[in-house]
mmCIF file of C-alpha atoms in Angstrom:
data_model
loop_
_atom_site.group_PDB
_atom_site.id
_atom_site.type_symbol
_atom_site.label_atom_id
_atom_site.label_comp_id
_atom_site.label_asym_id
_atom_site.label_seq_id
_atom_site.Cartn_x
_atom_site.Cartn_y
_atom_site.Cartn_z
ATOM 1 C CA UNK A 917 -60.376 -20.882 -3.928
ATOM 2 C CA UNK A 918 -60.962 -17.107 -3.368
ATOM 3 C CA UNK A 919 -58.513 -15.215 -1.672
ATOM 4 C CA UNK A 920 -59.135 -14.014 1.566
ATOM 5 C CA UNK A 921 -58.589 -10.564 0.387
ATOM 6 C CA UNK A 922 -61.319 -10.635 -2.483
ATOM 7 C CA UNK A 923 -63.513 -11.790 0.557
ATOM 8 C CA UNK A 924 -62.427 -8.679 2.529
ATOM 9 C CA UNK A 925 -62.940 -6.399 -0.495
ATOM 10 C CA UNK A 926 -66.552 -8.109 -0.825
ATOM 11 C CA UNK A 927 -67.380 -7.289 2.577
ATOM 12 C CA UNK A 928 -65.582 -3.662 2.384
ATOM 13 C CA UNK A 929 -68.634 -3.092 -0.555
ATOM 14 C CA UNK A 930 -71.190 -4.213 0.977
ATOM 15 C CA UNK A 931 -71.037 -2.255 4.256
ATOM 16 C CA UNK A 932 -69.279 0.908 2.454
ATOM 17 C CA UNK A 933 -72.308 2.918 3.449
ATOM 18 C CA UNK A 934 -73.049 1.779 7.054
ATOM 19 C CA UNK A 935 -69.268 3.363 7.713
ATOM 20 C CA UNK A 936 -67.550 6.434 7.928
ATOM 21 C CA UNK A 937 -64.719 7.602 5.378
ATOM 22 C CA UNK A 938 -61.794 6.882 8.375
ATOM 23 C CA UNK A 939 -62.765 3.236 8.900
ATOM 24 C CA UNK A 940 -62.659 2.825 4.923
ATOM 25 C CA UNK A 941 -59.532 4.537 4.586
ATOM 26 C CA UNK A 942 -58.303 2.410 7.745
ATOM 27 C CA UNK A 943 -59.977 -0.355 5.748
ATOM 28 C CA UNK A 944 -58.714 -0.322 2.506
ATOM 29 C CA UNK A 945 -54.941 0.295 3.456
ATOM 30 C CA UNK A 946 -55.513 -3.174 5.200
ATOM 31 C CA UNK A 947 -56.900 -4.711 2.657
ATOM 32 C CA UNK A 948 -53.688 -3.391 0.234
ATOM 33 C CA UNK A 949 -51.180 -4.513 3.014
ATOM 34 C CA UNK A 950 -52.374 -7.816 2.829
ATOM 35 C CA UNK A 951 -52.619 -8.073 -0.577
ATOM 36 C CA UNK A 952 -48.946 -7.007 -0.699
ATOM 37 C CA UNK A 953 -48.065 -10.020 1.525
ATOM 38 C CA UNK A 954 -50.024 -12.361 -0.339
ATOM 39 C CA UNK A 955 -49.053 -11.238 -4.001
ATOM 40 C CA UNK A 956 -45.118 -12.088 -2.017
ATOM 41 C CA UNK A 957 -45.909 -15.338 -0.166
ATOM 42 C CA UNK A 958 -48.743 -16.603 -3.114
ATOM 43 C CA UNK A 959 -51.846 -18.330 -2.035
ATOM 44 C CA UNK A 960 -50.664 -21.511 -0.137
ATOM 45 C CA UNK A 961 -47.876 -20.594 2.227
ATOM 46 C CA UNK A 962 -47.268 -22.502 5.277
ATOM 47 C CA UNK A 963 -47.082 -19.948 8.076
ATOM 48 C CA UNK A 964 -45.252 -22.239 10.225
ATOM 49 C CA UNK A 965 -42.312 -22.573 7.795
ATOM 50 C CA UNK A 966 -42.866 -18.477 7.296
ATOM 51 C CA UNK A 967 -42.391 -18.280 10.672
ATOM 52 C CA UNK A 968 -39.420 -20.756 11.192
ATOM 53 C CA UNK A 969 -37.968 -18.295 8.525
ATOM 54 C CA UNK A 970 -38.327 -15.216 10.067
ATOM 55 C CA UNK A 971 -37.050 -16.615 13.258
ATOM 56 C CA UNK A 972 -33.647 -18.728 11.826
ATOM 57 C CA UNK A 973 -32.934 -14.578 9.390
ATOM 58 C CA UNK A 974 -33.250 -12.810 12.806
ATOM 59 C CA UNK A 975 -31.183 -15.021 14.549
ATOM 60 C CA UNK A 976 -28.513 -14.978 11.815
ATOM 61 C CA UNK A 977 -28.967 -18.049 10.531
ATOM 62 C CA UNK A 978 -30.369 -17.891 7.093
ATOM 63 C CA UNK A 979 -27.946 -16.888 4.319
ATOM 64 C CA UNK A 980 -29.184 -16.551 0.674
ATOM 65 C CA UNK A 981 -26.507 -17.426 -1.698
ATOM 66 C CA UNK A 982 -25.893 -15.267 -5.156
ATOM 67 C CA UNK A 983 -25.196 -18.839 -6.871
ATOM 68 C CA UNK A 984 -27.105 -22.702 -6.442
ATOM 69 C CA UNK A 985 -26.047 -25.812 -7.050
ATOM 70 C CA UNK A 986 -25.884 -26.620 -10.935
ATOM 71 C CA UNK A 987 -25.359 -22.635 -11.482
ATOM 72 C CA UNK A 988 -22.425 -22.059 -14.513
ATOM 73 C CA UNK A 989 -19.690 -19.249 -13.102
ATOM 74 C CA UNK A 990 -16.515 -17.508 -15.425
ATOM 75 C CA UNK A 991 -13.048 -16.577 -14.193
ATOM 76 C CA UNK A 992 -10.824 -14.621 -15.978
ATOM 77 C CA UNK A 993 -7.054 -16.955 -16.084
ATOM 78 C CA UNK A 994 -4.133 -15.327 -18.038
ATOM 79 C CA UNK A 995 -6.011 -14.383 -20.893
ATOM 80 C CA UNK A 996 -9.102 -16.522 -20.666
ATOM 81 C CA UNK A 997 -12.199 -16.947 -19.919
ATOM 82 C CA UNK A 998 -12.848 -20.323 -18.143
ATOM 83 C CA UNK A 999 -16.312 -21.865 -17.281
ATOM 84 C CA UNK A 1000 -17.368 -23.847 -14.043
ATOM 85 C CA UNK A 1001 -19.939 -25.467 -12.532
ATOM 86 C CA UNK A 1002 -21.137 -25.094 -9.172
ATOM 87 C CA UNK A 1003 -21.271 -28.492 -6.999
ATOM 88 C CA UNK A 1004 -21.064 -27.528 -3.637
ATOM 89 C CA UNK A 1005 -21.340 -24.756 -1.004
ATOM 90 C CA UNK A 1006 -20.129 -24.972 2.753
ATOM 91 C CA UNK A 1007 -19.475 -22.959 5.494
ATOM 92 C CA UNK A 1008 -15.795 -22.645 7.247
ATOM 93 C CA UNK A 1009 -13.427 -24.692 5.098
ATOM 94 C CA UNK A 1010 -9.879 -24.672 4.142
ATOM 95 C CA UNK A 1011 -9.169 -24.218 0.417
ATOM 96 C CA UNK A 1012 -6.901 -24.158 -2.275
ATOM 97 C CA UNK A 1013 -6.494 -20.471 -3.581
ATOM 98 C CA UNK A 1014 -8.091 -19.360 -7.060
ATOM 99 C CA UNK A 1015 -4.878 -19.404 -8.834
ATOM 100 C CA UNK A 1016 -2.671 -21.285 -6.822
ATOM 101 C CA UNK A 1017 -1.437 -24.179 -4.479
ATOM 102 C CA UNK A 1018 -1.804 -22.165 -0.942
ATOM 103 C CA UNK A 1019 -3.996 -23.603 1.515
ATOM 104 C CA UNK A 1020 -6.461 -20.889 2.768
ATOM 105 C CA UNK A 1021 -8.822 -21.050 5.717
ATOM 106 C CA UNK A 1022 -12.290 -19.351 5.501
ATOM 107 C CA UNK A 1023 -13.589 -19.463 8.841
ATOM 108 C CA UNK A 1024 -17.108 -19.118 8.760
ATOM 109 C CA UNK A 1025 -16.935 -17.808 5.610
ATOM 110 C CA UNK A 1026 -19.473 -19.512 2.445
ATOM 111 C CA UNK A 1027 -17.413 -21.224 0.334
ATOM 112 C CA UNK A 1028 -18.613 -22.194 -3.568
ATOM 113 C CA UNK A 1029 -16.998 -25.209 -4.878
ATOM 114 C CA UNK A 1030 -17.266 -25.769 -8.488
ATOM 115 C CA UNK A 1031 -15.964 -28.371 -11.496
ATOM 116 C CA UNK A 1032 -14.125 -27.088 -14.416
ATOM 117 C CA UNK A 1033 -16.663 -27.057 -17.387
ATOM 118 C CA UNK A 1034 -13.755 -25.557 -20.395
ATOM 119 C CA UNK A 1035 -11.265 -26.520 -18.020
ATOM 120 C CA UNK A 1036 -10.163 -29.742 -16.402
ATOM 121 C CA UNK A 1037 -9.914 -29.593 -12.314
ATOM 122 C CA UNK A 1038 -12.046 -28.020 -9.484
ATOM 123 C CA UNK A 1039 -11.785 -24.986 -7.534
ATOM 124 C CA UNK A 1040 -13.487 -23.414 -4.140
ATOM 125 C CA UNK A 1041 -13.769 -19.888 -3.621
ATOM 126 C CA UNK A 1042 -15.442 -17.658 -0.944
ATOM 127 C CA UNK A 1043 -18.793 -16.626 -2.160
ATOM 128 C CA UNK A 1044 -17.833 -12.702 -1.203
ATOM 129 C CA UNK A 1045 -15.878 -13.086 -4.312
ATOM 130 C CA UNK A 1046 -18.741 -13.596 -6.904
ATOM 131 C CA UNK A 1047 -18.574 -10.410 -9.215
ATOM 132 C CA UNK A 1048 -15.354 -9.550 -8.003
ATOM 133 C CA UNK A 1049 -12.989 -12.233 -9.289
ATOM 134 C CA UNK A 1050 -15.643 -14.971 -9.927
ATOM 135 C CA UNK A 1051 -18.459 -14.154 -12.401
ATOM 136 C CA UNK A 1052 -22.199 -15.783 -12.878
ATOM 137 C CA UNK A 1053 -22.371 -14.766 -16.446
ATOM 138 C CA UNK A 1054 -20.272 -14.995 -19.693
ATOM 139 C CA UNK A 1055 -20.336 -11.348 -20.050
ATOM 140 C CA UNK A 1056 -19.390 -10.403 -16.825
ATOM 141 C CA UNK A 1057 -16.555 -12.201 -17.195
ATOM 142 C CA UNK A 1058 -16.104 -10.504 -20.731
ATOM 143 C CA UNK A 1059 -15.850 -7.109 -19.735
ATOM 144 C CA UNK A 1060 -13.413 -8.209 -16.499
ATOM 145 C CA UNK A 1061 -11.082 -9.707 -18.942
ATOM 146 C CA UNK A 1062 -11.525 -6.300 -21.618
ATOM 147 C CA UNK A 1063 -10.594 -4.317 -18.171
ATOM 148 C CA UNK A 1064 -7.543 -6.392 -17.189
ATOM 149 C CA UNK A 1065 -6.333 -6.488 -20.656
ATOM 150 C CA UNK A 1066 -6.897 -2.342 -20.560
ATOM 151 C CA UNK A 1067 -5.172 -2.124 -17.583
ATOM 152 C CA UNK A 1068 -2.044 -4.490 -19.287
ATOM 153 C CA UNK A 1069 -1.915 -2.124 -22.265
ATOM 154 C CA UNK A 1070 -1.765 1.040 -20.150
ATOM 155 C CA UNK A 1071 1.412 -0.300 -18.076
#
């Protein structure tokens, strides 16, 4: 199916002479603005979900997360480097703490909830902590634990 902008730059040649250099100008940044929404949304978008979108971001209600379900995430523990799988994310929940027994409540905070992958067990943690003390690659985690053990050898 031809996009509707080829169809617009069709028409914009064909009448390029019967209008003056304003109206093309006016034209043609139309025609690039929406190309630049349809290079974004692709060429079958539902405008009623784009709209339901829109609405549920403005009224605070959309939330995109920095990790999905399935994802792999690295903490740095005493030393090493463990692995963990994400399996759940919530909203508002009380937790155990990343390294201990303490109940904590995140109110209305995102919470990650993930199953040891090198380790046996599971732990939650608030997503504001993802490349702080939680890590989504190997690496990441790498150059956390070379900075902690930097900081150890300085003391």
């Amino acid at each position: 199916m031809e996009r509707l902008i080829e169809r617009l730059e069709n028409v914009l040649d064909d009448c390029i002479d019967s209008i003056s250099s304003i109206q093309r100008s006016v034209l043609n940044n139309a025609i690039k603005y929406l190309s630049d929404i349809t290079d974004v949304l692709g060429d079958t978008y539902d405008l009623d979900r784009l709209r339901e979108l829109v609405e549920a971001d403005k009224a605070g209600r959309c939330f995109v997360s920095a990790v999905k379900i399935g994802d792999h995430v690295f903490d740095v523990g005493e030393g090493t480097i463990d692995e963990w799988e994400v399996t759940g994310i919530s909203v508002g929940d009380a937790c155990l703490e990343l390294y201990g027994n303490e109940i904590v409540e995140y109110d209305d905070e995102v919470i990650v909830t993930a199953k040891g992958v090198t380790v046996y067990g599971k732990m939650q943690f608030p997503v504001s902590s993802i490349d702080e003390d939680v890590y989504r690659t190997k690496e990441a985690a790498e150059a956390a634990l070379a900075k902690e053990e930097e900081q150890c050898d300085v003391k």
